[in-house]
Tab-separated table of C-alpha atoms in Angstrom:
chain	number	residue	atom	x	y	z
A	1	MET	CA	-41.044	-1.605	15.778
A	2	LEU	CA	-39.919	2.013	15.942
A	3	VAL	CA	-36.965	3.020	13.747
A	4	LEU	CA	-35.037	6.191	14.625
A	5	LEU	CA	-33.264	7.774	11.656
A	6	PRO	CA	-30.955	10.759	11.211
A	7	PRO	CA	-31.957	13.397	8.655
A	8	SER	CA	-29.796	14.187	5.636
A	9	GLU	CA	-27.871	17.342	4.861
A	10	GLY	CA	-29.032	17.051	1.282
A	11	LYS	CA	-32.696	17.859	0.784
A	12	ALA	CA	-35.046	18.096	-2.168
A	13	SER	CA	-36.644	21.422	-2.981
A	14	SER	CA	-39.811	22.417	-1.163
A	15	GLY	CA	-41.973	22.373	-4.276
A	16	ARG	CA	-45.233	24.258	-4.691
A	17	GLY	CA	-47.500	22.579	-2.175
A	18	ALA	CA	-49.385	24.237	0.650
A	19	PRO	CA	-47.114	25.817	3.286
A	20	LEU	CA	-46.193	24.296	6.619
A	21	ASN	CA	-48.923	23.651	9.178
A	22	LEU	CA	-47.177	22.987	12.489
A	23	GLU	CA	-50.330	21.643	14.102
A	24	SER	CA	-50.632	18.936	11.450
A	25	LEU	CA	-47.292	17.308	12.271
A	26	SER	CA	-47.161	14.078	14.210
A	27	LEU	CA	-45.939	14.068	17.837
A	28	PRO	CA	-48.008	17.131	18.819
A	29	GLY	CA	-46.253	17.246	22.176
A	30	LEU	CA	-43.281	18.742	20.298
A	31	THR	CA	-45.282	21.575	18.702
A	32	ASP	CA	-44.270	24.335	21.138
A	33	ALA	CA	-40.593	23.385	20.943
A	34	ARG	CA	-40.831	23.292	17.137
A	35	ARG	CA	-42.457	26.716	17.059
A	36	ALA	CA	-39.634	28.150	19.173
A	37	VAL	CA	-36.877	26.791	16.901
A	38	LEU	CA	-38.739	27.762	13.724
A	39	GLY	CA	-39.251	31.335	14.920
A	40	GLU	CA	-35.604	31.736	15.934
A	41	LEU	CA	-34.322	30.244	12.689
A	42	VAL	CA	-36.522	32.359	10.426
A	43	GLU	CA	-35.629	35.548	12.328
A	44	LEU	CA	-31.917	34.742	12.182
A	45	CYS	CA	-31.933	34.002	8.464
A	46	ALA	CA	-34.131	36.980	7.542
A	47	GLY	CA	-31.573	39.297	9.164
A	48	ASP	CA	-27.780	39.328	8.866
A	49	THR	CA	-26.850	36.725	6.255
A	50	GLU	CA	-23.228	36.484	7.384
A	51	LYS	CA	-24.216	35.936	10.998
A	52	ALA	CA	-26.718	33.291	9.923
A	53	ARG	CA	-24.063	31.498	7.854
A	54	GLU	CA	-21.718	31.501	10.834
A	55	VAL	CA	-24.342	30.204	13.266
A	56	LEU	CA	-25.468	27.466	10.867
A	57	GLY	CA	-21.919	26.498	9.927
A	58	LEU	CA	-22.475	27.067	6.206
A	59	SER	CA	-19.824	27.749	3.594
A	60	GLU	CA	-20.022	30.630	1.130
A	61	GLY	CA	-21.277	28.175	-1.463
A	62	LEU	CA	-24.289	27.379	0.719
A	63	ARG	CA	-25.381	30.994	1.145
A	64	GLY	CA	-28.641	30.132	-0.614
A	65	GLU	CA	-29.615	27.905	2.322
A	66	VAL	CA	-29.949	31.026	4.487
A	67	ALA	CA	-32.484	32.543	2.080
A	68	LYS	CA	-34.341	29.216	2.022
A	69	ASN	CA	-34.628	29.232	5.818
A	70	ALA	CA	-35.907	32.807	5.817
A	71	GLU	CA	-38.930	31.654	3.783
A	72	LEU	CA	-39.869	28.579	5.822
A	73	LEU	CA	-43.249	29.968	6.863
A	74	THR	CA	-44.417	30.472	3.279
A	75	ALA	CA	-42.495	27.837	1.302
A	76	GLY	CA	-44.321	24.815	-0.065
A	77	ALA	CA	-44.309	21.667	2.046
A	78	ARG	CA	-43.823	18.044	0.984
A	79	PRO	CA	-43.748	14.733	2.885
A	80	ALA	CA	-40.539	14.445	4.886
A	81	GLY	CA	-39.804	11.164	3.125
A	82	GLU	CA	-39.553	13.126	-0.124
A	83	ILE	CA	-37.586	16.046	1.353
A	84	TYR	CA	-34.729	13.977	2.822
A	85	THR	CA	-32.218	12.729	0.264
A	86	GLY	CA	-28.640	11.533	0.606
A	87	VAL	CA	-27.032	8.116	0.909
A	88	LEU	CA	-29.277	6.500	3.532
A	89	TYR	CA	-32.497	7.764	1.942
A	90	ASP	CA	-31.373	6.812	-1.569
A	91	ALA	CA	-30.789	3.257	-0.341
A	92	LEU	CA	-34.089	3.203	1.551
A	93	ASP	CA	-35.918	4.511	-1.568
A	94	LEU	CA	-39.295	5.000	0.089
A	95	ALA	CA	-41.022	5.916	-3.166
A	96	SER	CA	-40.456	2.460	-4.691
A	97	LEU	CA	-41.729	0.441	-1.708
A	98	ASP	CA	-44.884	-1.576	-2.250
A	99	PRO	CA	-48.073	-0.217	-0.623
A	100	ALA	CA	-47.871	-2.484	2.438
A	101	ALA	CA	-44.238	-1.530	3.073
A	102	LYS	CA	-45.117	2.165	2.688
A	103	ARG	CA	-47.771	1.769	5.379
A	104	ARG	CA	-45.221	0.142	7.661
A	105	ALA	CA	-42.817	3.023	6.989
A	106	ALA	CA	-45.480	5.578	7.898
A	107	ARG	CA	-46.122	3.777	11.192
A	108	SER	CA	-42.584	2.978	12.227
A	109	LEU	CA	-40.056	5.529	10.914
A	110	LEU	CA	-39.100	8.651	12.849
A	111	VAL	CA	-36.586	11.129	11.413
A	112	PHE	CA	-34.769	13.265	13.984
A	113	SER	CA	-34.097	16.909	13.138
A	114	GLY	CA	-32.540	19.997	14.646
A	115	LEU	CA	-35.534	22.037	13.484
A	116	TRP	CA	-38.489	19.661	13.951
A	117	GLY	CA	-37.278	17.421	16.774
A	118	ALA	CA	-38.645	14.225	15.249
A	119	LEU	CA	-41.005	13.610	12.325
A	120	GLY	CA	-42.884	10.852	10.597
A	121	VAL	CA	-41.996	10.365	6.949
A	122	THR	CA	-45.483	11.464	5.849
A	123	ASP	CA	-45.331	14.767	7.780
A	124	ARG	CA	-45.307	17.675	5.342
A	125	ILE	CA	-42.394	20.099	5.772
A	126	PRO	CA	-40.496	22.630	3.645
A	127	SER	CA	-36.869	22.110	2.691
A	128	TYR	CA	-34.531	23.656	5.291
A	129	ARG	CA	-30.994	23.679	6.687
A	130	CYS	CA	-30.475	23.378	10.448
A	131	SER	CA	-28.444	20.571	12.001
A	132	MET	CA	-28.747	19.342	15.577
A	133	GLY	CA	-25.276	20.746	16.311
A	134	VAL	CA	-26.424	24.358	15.797
A	135	LYS	CA	-26.582	26.840	18.678
A	136	LEU	CA	-29.260	29.435	17.949
A	137	PRO	CA	-28.711	32.844	19.596
A	138	GLY	CA	-31.975	32.809	21.558
A	139	LEU	CA	-32.228	29.103	22.360
A	140	GLY	CA	-28.711	27.777	22.655
A	141	ALA	CA	-27.696	24.257	21.659
A	142	LEU	CA	-30.543	22.504	19.866
A	143	ALA	CA	-29.784	19.047	21.294
A	144	ALA	CA	-30.278	20.495	24.786
A	145	HIS	CA	-33.427	22.340	23.676
A	146	TRP	CA	-35.011	19.084	22.559
A	147	ARG	CA	-34.143	16.855	25.529
A	148	GLU	CA	-37.010	17.790	27.830
A	149	PRO	CA	-39.861	17.648	25.286
A	150	MET	CA	-38.409	14.488	23.761
A	151	ALA	CA	-38.204	12.836	27.174
A	152	GLU	CA	-41.912	13.529	27.646
A	153	VAL	CA	-43.059	12.398	24.197
A	154	LEU	CA	-40.792	9.620	22.935
A	155	PRO	CA	-41.225	6.926	25.623
A	156	GLU	CA	-44.939	6.731	24.814
A	157	VAL	CA	-44.230	6.676	21.074
A	158	ALA	CA	-41.781	3.803	21.620
A	159	GLY	CA	-44.669	1.691	22.894
A	160	ARG	CA	-43.765	-1.810	24.019
A	161	GLY	CA	-41.805	-3.073	21.036
A	162	LEU	CA	-38.346	-2.917	19.509
A	163	VAL	CA	-36.612	0.447	19.073
A	164	LEU	CA	-34.041	0.315	16.271
A	165	ASP	CA	-31.756	3.310	16.718
A	166	LEU	CA	-29.819	4.222	13.560
A	167	ARG	CA	-29.112	7.846	14.473
A	168	SER	CA	-25.712	9.500	14.440
A	169	ALA	CA	-24.298	10.742	17.745
A	170	ALA	CA	-25.421	14.354	17.238
A	171	TYR	CA	-29.070	13.322	16.897
A	172	ALA	CA	-28.906	10.644	19.572
A	173	ALA	CA	-27.965	13.430	22.004
A	174	ALA	CA	-31.503	14.833	21.770
A	175	TRP	CA	-33.094	11.676	23.207
A	176	LYS	CA	-31.481	8.616	24.748
A	177	PRO	CA	-33.792	5.714	25.614
A	178	LYS	CA	-33.666	4.940	29.312
A	179	GLY	CA	-34.747	2.176	31.642
A	180	GLU	CA	-37.091	-0.415	30.200
A	181	VAL	CA	-37.157	1.294	26.776
A	182	ALA	CA	-33.361	1.135	26.555
A	183	GLY	CA	-33.489	-2.602	27.252
A	184	ARG	CA	-35.455	-3.181	24.044
A	185	THR	CA	-33.400	-0.740	21.980
A	186	ALA	CA	-30.749	-1.854	19.500
A	187	THR	CA	-28.063	0.400	18.042
A	188	VAL	CA	-26.300	-0.607	14.831
A	189	ARG	CA	-22.812	-0.102	13.463
A	190	VAL	CA	-21.909	-1.154	9.948
A	191	LEU	CA	-18.317	-2.398	9.690
A	192	HIS	CA	-16.170	-3.203	6.686
A	193	ALA	CA	-15.553	-6.868	7.514
A	194	PRO	CA	-11.893	-7.149	6.401
A	195	THR	CA	-10.807	-4.057	8.375
A	196	ARG	CA	-13.607	-3.882	10.983
A	197	LYS	CA	-13.717	-0.119	10.479
A	198	VAL	CA	-16.731	2.135	10.012
A	199	VAL	CA	-16.749	3.871	6.620
A	200	SER	CA	-19.314	6.652	6.536
A	201	HIS	CA	-20.719	6.203	3.030
A	202	PHE	CA	-21.476	2.500	3.112
A	203	ASN	CA	-22.437	2.716	6.788
A	204	LYS	CA	-25.315	5.004	5.754
A	205	ALA	CA	-26.166	3.034	2.620
A	206	THR	CA	-26.292	-0.276	4.476
A	207	LYS	CA	-28.526	1.188	7.172
A	208	GLY	CA	-30.899	2.358	4.449
A	209	ARG	CA	-30.908	-1.122	2.905
A	210	ILE	CA	-31.529	-2.736	6.286
A	211	VAL	CA	-34.583	-0.584	6.924
A	212	ARG	CA	-35.865	-1.227	3.413
A	213	ALA	CA	-35.411	-4.982	3.816
A	214	LEU	CA	-37.252	-5.024	7.144
A	215	LEU	CA	-40.140	-2.976	5.741
A	216	SER	CA	-40.380	-5.010	2.539
A	217	SER	CA	-40.237	-8.383	4.275
A	218	GLY	CA	-42.895	-7.487	6.812
A	219	ALA	CA	-40.564	-8.622	9.602
A	220	ALA	CA	-41.806	-7.538	13.012
A	221	PRO	CA	-39.107	-8.386	15.545
A	222	ALA	CA	-40.386	-7.954	19.079
A	223	GLY	CA	-37.014	-7.093	20.564
A	224	PRO	CA	-33.265	-6.931	19.881
A	225	SER	CA	-32.665	-10.693	19.936
A	226	GLU	CA	-35.479	-11.210	17.421
A	227	LEU	CA	-33.993	-8.414	15.291
A	228	VAL	CA	-30.697	-10.306	15.097
A	229	VAL	CA	-32.562	-13.379	13.831
A	230	ALA	CA	-34.555	-11.298	11.316
A	231	LEU	CA	-31.447	-9.630	9.911
A	232	ARG	CA	-29.624	-12.944	9.574
A	233	ASP	CA	-32.676	-14.372	7.794
A	234	LEU	CA	-32.426	-11.407	5.399
A	235	GLY	CA	-28.830	-12.336	4.602
A	236	TYR	CA	-26.888	-9.993	6.871
A	237	GLU	CA	-23.898	-11.052	8.936
A	238	VAL	CA	-24.617	-9.734	12.426
A	239	GLU	CA	-22.684	-9.791	15.672
A	240	ALA	CA	-24.719	-8.876	18.741
A	241	GLU	CA	-23.735	-7.803	22.218
A	242	ALA	CA	-26.435	-7.894	24.857
A	243	PRO	CA	-26.069	-5.240	27.569
A	244	GLY	CA	-24.243	-6.318	30.684
A	245	ARG	CA	-26.892	-4.765	32.891
A	246	GLY	CA	-30.432	-3.474	32.630
A	247	GLY	CA	-31.277	-0.095	31.171
A	248	LYS	CA	-28.720	-0.272	28.364
A	249	PRO	CA	-29.305	-0.848	24.640
A	250	TRP	CA	-28.083	-3.825	22.654
A	251	ALA	CA	-25.138	-3.159	20.317
A	252	LEU	CA	-25.292	-4.799	16.875
A	253	ASP	CA	-22.479	-4.884	14.329
A	254	VAL	CA	-23.424	-5.612	10.720
A	255	LEU	CA	-20.390	-6.821	8.755
A	256	VAL	CA	-20.171	-5.949	5.066
A	257	ASP	CA	-17.457	-7.232	2.707
A	258	GLU	CA	-17.864	-4.748	-0.131
A	259	VAL	CA	-17.687	-0.978	0.148
A	260	HIS	CA	-20.501	0.380	-2.048
């Protein structure tokens, strides 16, 4: 099982560890594309602060994020699973998983990122600010920048098993499973059962809980239909829609009564 996650806007501090080593990150086929984004971002943020804030879409109150980006090459690095915070990651709570579940997380979780492309949760990175919706002056839209290298790297990473895609639309734009891979991909919406509407906060929290439950239980669904069974066994109310034709992902709705 491969689980595709969005990053979080909120991030922990970099800490005092050794600085970033690009060559040590997983998915080495993305290294050149990462180096290009990293170089552009550091140069932008080390220059005109106001221009950098505008490009990154940051408010005046987030001016400090520009200075943080300017120091990415020398800042301490920590495992990505410790850097990403926010609702989904709080619910997932990687640090409290038992050792076996942590090993499953290291094997199966990929976090998508405007700066790094995609990362494993044990990859060591500094804290940063750069969403997939950013257009860097020298590279253009980051989603477009990542499509070609992602298309070369991700199908092999997906292997032959289930791909559980929990990314938001901005991050899904960087890589969309196609063909045979798409046929064993499942996307998930979390709906408030009484209203059947998506509510952002508990949508993220429930996705975090789903991933945690799958990792903790040791469930290993081979494909989307098996995922539906696994989630129901874990107590979730799931509605599934198989694709009408080949080369399309399954669409799963998880219904939740309480907003929390």
